[in-house]
Amino acid sequence: QVQLVESGGGSVQAGGSLRLSCVASGSINSIDGMHWYRQPPGKQRDLVATITSSGTTNYADSVKGRFTISRDNAKKTVSLLMDRLKPEDTAVYYCNADLWGRAVAGGSFSLRNYWGRGTQVTVSS
């Protein structure tokens, strides 16, 4: 019932910008931390940025000063603004959230971690 859906990926030249968005839908009571991860080709999935429900943010060293994470609690969305993109930013970007949701209609809310399906970001030199 609960889903995370990303949008906004694409191809851009080095130095350019992209904005990723992720919306949570379904039977949701509240959302705790929201995160963006990325997985470059042939590599592991790593945490890029985190934002708490109160707005505290944290970034991987590789993106500090270039990426900005934000959220809209009313709309249940999280965004990632990526500036001064580099070829090494090329990856599939995944939205991730810790949220209180109902797995089935009429069931109780429980805290679980959810993943989106990912969106491709390609940065060419």
PDB file of C-alpha atoms in Angstrom:
ATOM      1  CA  GLN A   1       0.000   0.000   0.000  1.00  0.00           C
ATOM      2  CA  VAL A   2       2.838   2.386   0.740  1.00  0.00           C
ATOM      3  CA  GLN A   3       4.935   3.472  -2.207  1.00  0.00           C
ATOM      4  CA  LEU A   4       7.840   5.799  -2.871  1.00  0.00           C
ATOM      5  CA  VAL A   5       8.109   7.071  -6.433  1.00  0.00           C
ATOM      6  CA  GLU A   6      11.073   9.050  -7.731  1.00  0.00           C
ATOM      7  CA  SER A   7      11.156  11.438 -10.667  1.00  0.00           C
ATOM      8  CA  GLY A   8      13.494  13.962 -12.224  1.00  0.00           C
ATOM      9  CA  GLY A   9      16.422  11.844 -13.345  1.00  0.00           C
ATOM     10  CA  GLY A  10      18.022  12.278 -16.731  1.00  0.00           C
ATOM     11  CA  SER A  11      21.191  13.129 -18.592  1.00  0.00           C
ATOM     12  CA  VAL A  12      23.177  16.303 -18.099  1.00  0.00           C
ATOM     13  CA  GLN A  13      26.631  17.625 -18.886  1.00  0.00           C
ATOM     14  CA  ALA A  14      29.220  18.111 -16.183  1.00  0.00           C
ATOM     15  CA  GLY A  15      28.625  21.343 -14.302  1.00  0.00           C
ATOM     16  CA  GLY A  16      24.886  21.167 -14.833  1.00  0.00           C
ATOM     17  CA  SER A  17      22.038  20.695 -12.387  1.00  0.00           C
ATOM     18  CA  LEU A  18      19.168  18.296 -11.802  1.00  0.00           C
ATOM     19  CA  ARG A  19      16.408  18.099  -9.222  1.00  0.00           C
ATOM     20  CA  LEU A  20      15.132  14.748  -8.059  1.00  0.00           C
ATOM     21  CA  SER A  21      11.784  14.383  -6.330  1.00  0.00           C
ATOM     22  CA  CYS A  22      10.182  11.556  -4.426  1.00  0.00           C
ATOM     23  CA  VAL A  23       6.598  11.308  -3.256  1.00  0.00           C
ATOM     24  CA  ALA A  24       5.290   8.886  -0.670  1.00  0.00           C
ATOM     25  CA  SER A  25       1.774   7.585  -1.173  1.00  0.00           C
ATOM     26  CA  GLY A  26      -0.559   5.148   0.508  1.00  0.00           C
ATOM     27  CA  SER A  27      -1.834   4.854   4.026  1.00  0.00           C
ATOM     28  CA  ILE A  28       0.781   6.872   5.933  1.00  0.00           C
ATOM     29  CA  ASN A  29       0.524   8.302   9.418  1.00  0.00           C
ATOM     30  CA  SER A  30       3.856  10.079   9.579  1.00  0.00           C
ATOM     31  CA  ILE A  31       7.337  10.044   8.085  1.00  0.00           C
ATOM     32  CA  ASP A  32      10.558  10.099  10.075  1.00  0.00           C
ATOM     33  CA  GLY A  33      13.862  10.272   8.222  1.00  0.00           C
ATOM     34  CA  MET A  34      13.942  10.639   4.449  1.00  0.00           C
ATOM     35  CA  HIS A  35      17.051   9.783   2.491  1.00  0.00           C
ATOM     36  CA  TRP A  36      18.622   9.638  -0.925  1.00  0.00           C
ATOM     37  CA  TYR A  37      20.987   6.831  -1.849  1.00  0.00           C
ATOM     38  CA  ARG A  38      22.832   6.174  -5.082  1.00  0.00           C
ATOM     39  CA  GLN A  39      24.357   3.175  -6.758  1.00  0.00           C
ATOM     40  CA  PRO A  40      26.916   3.701  -9.528  1.00  0.00           C
ATOM     41  CA  PRO A  41      27.322   0.946 -12.123  1.00  0.00           C
ATOM     42  CA  GLY A  42      29.030  -2.076 -10.599  1.00  0.00           C
ATOM     43  CA  LYS A  43      29.309  -0.501  -7.160  1.00  0.00           C
ATOM     44  CA  GLN A  44      27.457  -0.649  -3.866  1.00  0.00           C
ATOM     45  CA  ARG A  45      24.552   1.555  -2.888  1.00  0.00           C
ATOM     46  CA  ASP A  46      25.664   4.444  -0.679  1.00  0.00           C
ATOM     47  CA  LEU A  47      23.890   7.097   1.351  1.00  0.00           C
ATOM     48  CA  VAL A  48      23.984  10.548  -0.266  1.00  0.00           C
ATOM     49  CA  ALA A  49      21.821  12.754   1.941  1.00  0.00           C
ATOM     50  CA  THR A  50      19.458  12.560   4.885  1.00  0.00           C
ATOM     51  CA  ILE A  51      16.815  14.880   6.291  1.00  0.00           C
ATOM     52  CA  THR A  52      14.983  14.331   9.577  1.00  0.00           C
ATOM     53  CA  SER A  53      11.347  15.177  10.217  1.00  0.00           C
ATOM     54  CA  SER A  54      12.476  18.432  11.864  1.00  0.00           C
ATOM     55  CA  GLY A  55      14.650  19.397   8.902  1.00  0.00           C
ATOM     56  CA  THR A  56      18.130  18.484  10.088  1.00  0.00           C
ATOM     57  CA  THR A  57      20.270  17.481   7.123  1.00  0.00           C
ATOM     58  CA  ASN A  58      23.400  15.446   6.614  1.00  0.00           C
ATOM     59  CA  TYR A  59      25.423  14.787   3.463  1.00  0.00           C
ATOM     60  CA  ALA A  60      28.083  12.463   2.179  1.00  0.00           C
ATOM     61  CA  ASP A  61      31.428  14.244   1.913  1.00  0.00           C
ATOM     62  CA  SER A  62      31.451  13.748  -1.850  1.00  0.00           C
ATOM     63  CA  VAL A  63      28.341  15.896  -2.345  1.00  0.00           C
ATOM     64  CA  LYS A  64      28.643  18.515   0.424  1.00  0.00           C
ATOM     65  CA  GLY A  65      28.265  22.007  -0.946  1.00  0.00           C
ATOM     66  CA  ARG A  66      26.796  20.738  -4.239  1.00  0.00           C
ATOM     67  CA  PHE A  67      23.641  18.842  -3.260  1.00  0.00           C
ATOM     68  CA  THR A  68      20.716  20.102  -1.182  1.00  0.00           C
ATOM     69  CA  ILE A  69      18.054  17.862   0.324  1.00  0.00           C
ATOM     70  CA  SER A  70      14.667  19.264   1.323  1.00  0.00           C
ATOM     71  CA  ARG A  71      11.239  17.954   2.214  1.00  0.00           C
ATOM     72  CA  ASP A  72       7.613  18.998   2.336  1.00  0.00           C
ATOM     73  CA  ASN A  73       5.924  17.158   5.169  1.00  0.00           C
ATOM     74  CA  ALA A  74       2.421  18.153   4.102  1.00  0.00           C
ATOM     75  CA  LYS A  75       2.963  16.814   0.580  1.00  0.00           C
ATOM     76  CA  LYS A  76       5.002  13.823   1.779  1.00  0.00           C
ATOM     77  CA  THR A  77       7.808  14.653  -0.624  1.00  0.00           C
ATOM     78  CA  VAL A  78      11.583  14.815  -0.484  1.00  0.00           C
ATOM     79  CA  SER A  79      13.743  16.490  -3.094  1.00  0.00           C
ATOM     80  CA  LEU A  80      17.416  16.508  -3.968  1.00  0.00           C
ATOM     81  CA  LEU A  81      18.806  19.509  -5.823  1.00  0.00           C
ATOM     82  CA  MET A  82      22.071  18.557  -7.446  1.00  0.00           C
ATOM     83  CA  ASP A  83      24.352  21.348  -8.647  1.00  0.00           C
ATOM     84  CA  ARG A  84      27.807  21.333 -10.262  1.00  0.00           C
ATOM     85  CA  LEU A  85      27.315  17.725 -11.255  1.00  0.00           C
ATOM     86  CA  LYS A  86      30.344  15.578 -12.044  1.00  0.00           C
ATOM     87  CA  PRO A  87      30.654  12.405 -14.130  1.00  0.00           C
ATOM     88  CA  GLU A  88      31.273  10.475 -10.904  1.00  0.00           C
ATOM     89  CA  ASP A  89      27.751  11.423  -9.781  1.00  0.00           C
ATOM     90  CA  THR A  90      26.410   9.069 -12.452  1.00  0.00           C
ATOM     91  CA  ALA A  91      24.276   6.466 -10.697  1.00  0.00           C
ATOM     92  CA  VAL A  92      20.793   5.203 -10.039  1.00  0.00           C
ATOM     93  CA  TYR A  93      19.382   7.379  -7.269  1.00  0.00           C
ATOM     94  CA  TYR A  94      16.984   5.845  -4.769  1.00  0.00           C
ATOM     95  CA  CYS A  95      14.554   7.466  -2.387  1.00  0.00           C
ATOM     96  CA  ASN A  96      14.316   5.866   1.049  1.00  0.00           C
ATOM     97  CA  ALA A  97      12.128   6.657   4.024  1.00  0.00           C
ATOM     98  CA  ASP A  98      11.354   5.478   7.536  1.00  0.00           C
ATOM     99  CA  LEU A  99       7.644   5.889   7.904  1.00  0.00           C
ATOM    100  CA  TRP A 100       4.618   4.813   9.863  1.00  0.00           C
ATOM    101  CA  GLY A 101       2.400   3.135   7.313  1.00  0.00           C
ATOM    102  CA  ARG A 102      -0.304   0.531   7.001  1.00  0.00           C
ATOM    103  CA  ALA A 103       0.676  -2.505   4.993  1.00  0.00           C
ATOM    104  CA  VAL A 104      -2.925  -3.556   4.490  1.00  0.00           C
ATOM    105  CA  ALA A 105      -6.196  -1.677   4.603  1.00  0.00           C
ATOM    106  CA  GLY A 106      -7.567  -1.544   8.115  1.00  0.00           C
ATOM    107  CA  GLY A 107      -4.339  -2.776   9.650  1.00  0.00           C
ATOM    108  CA  SER A 108      -2.306  -0.990  12.293  1.00  0.00           C
ATOM    109  CA  PHE A 109       0.424   1.514  11.526  1.00  0.00           C
ATOM    110  CA  SER A 110       3.973   0.257  11.904  1.00  0.00           C
ATOM    111  CA  LEU A 111       7.385   1.821  11.412  1.00  0.00           C
ATOM    112  CA  ARG A 112       9.130   0.399   8.382  1.00  0.00           C
ATOM    113  CA  ASN A 113      11.796   1.350   5.904  1.00  0.00           C
ATOM    114  CA  TYR A 114      10.723   1.769   2.300  1.00  0.00           C
ATOM    115  CA  TRP A 115      12.586   2.105  -0.988  1.00  0.00           C
ATOM    116  CA  GLY A 116      11.654   3.642  -4.293  1.00  0.00           C
ATOM    117  CA  ARG A 117      12.555   1.925  -7.556  1.00  0.00           C
ATOM    118  CA  GLY A 118      15.219   4.437  -8.465  1.00  0.00           C
ATOM    119  CA  THR A 119      15.866   6.995 -11.164  1.00  0.00           C
ATOM    120  CA  GLN A 120      18.891   7.154 -13.442  1.00  0.00           C
ATOM    121  CA  VAL A 121      21.199  10.166 -13.397  1.00  0.00           C
ATOM    122  CA  THR A 122      23.883  10.315 -16.071  1.00  0.00           C
ATOM    123  CA  VAL A 123      26.519  13.057 -16.129  1.00  0.00           C
ATOM    124  CA  SER A 124      28.705  13.317 -19.207  1.00  0.00           C
ATOM    125  CA  SER A 125      32.073  15.023 -19.343  1.00  0.00           C
TER     126      SER A 125
END
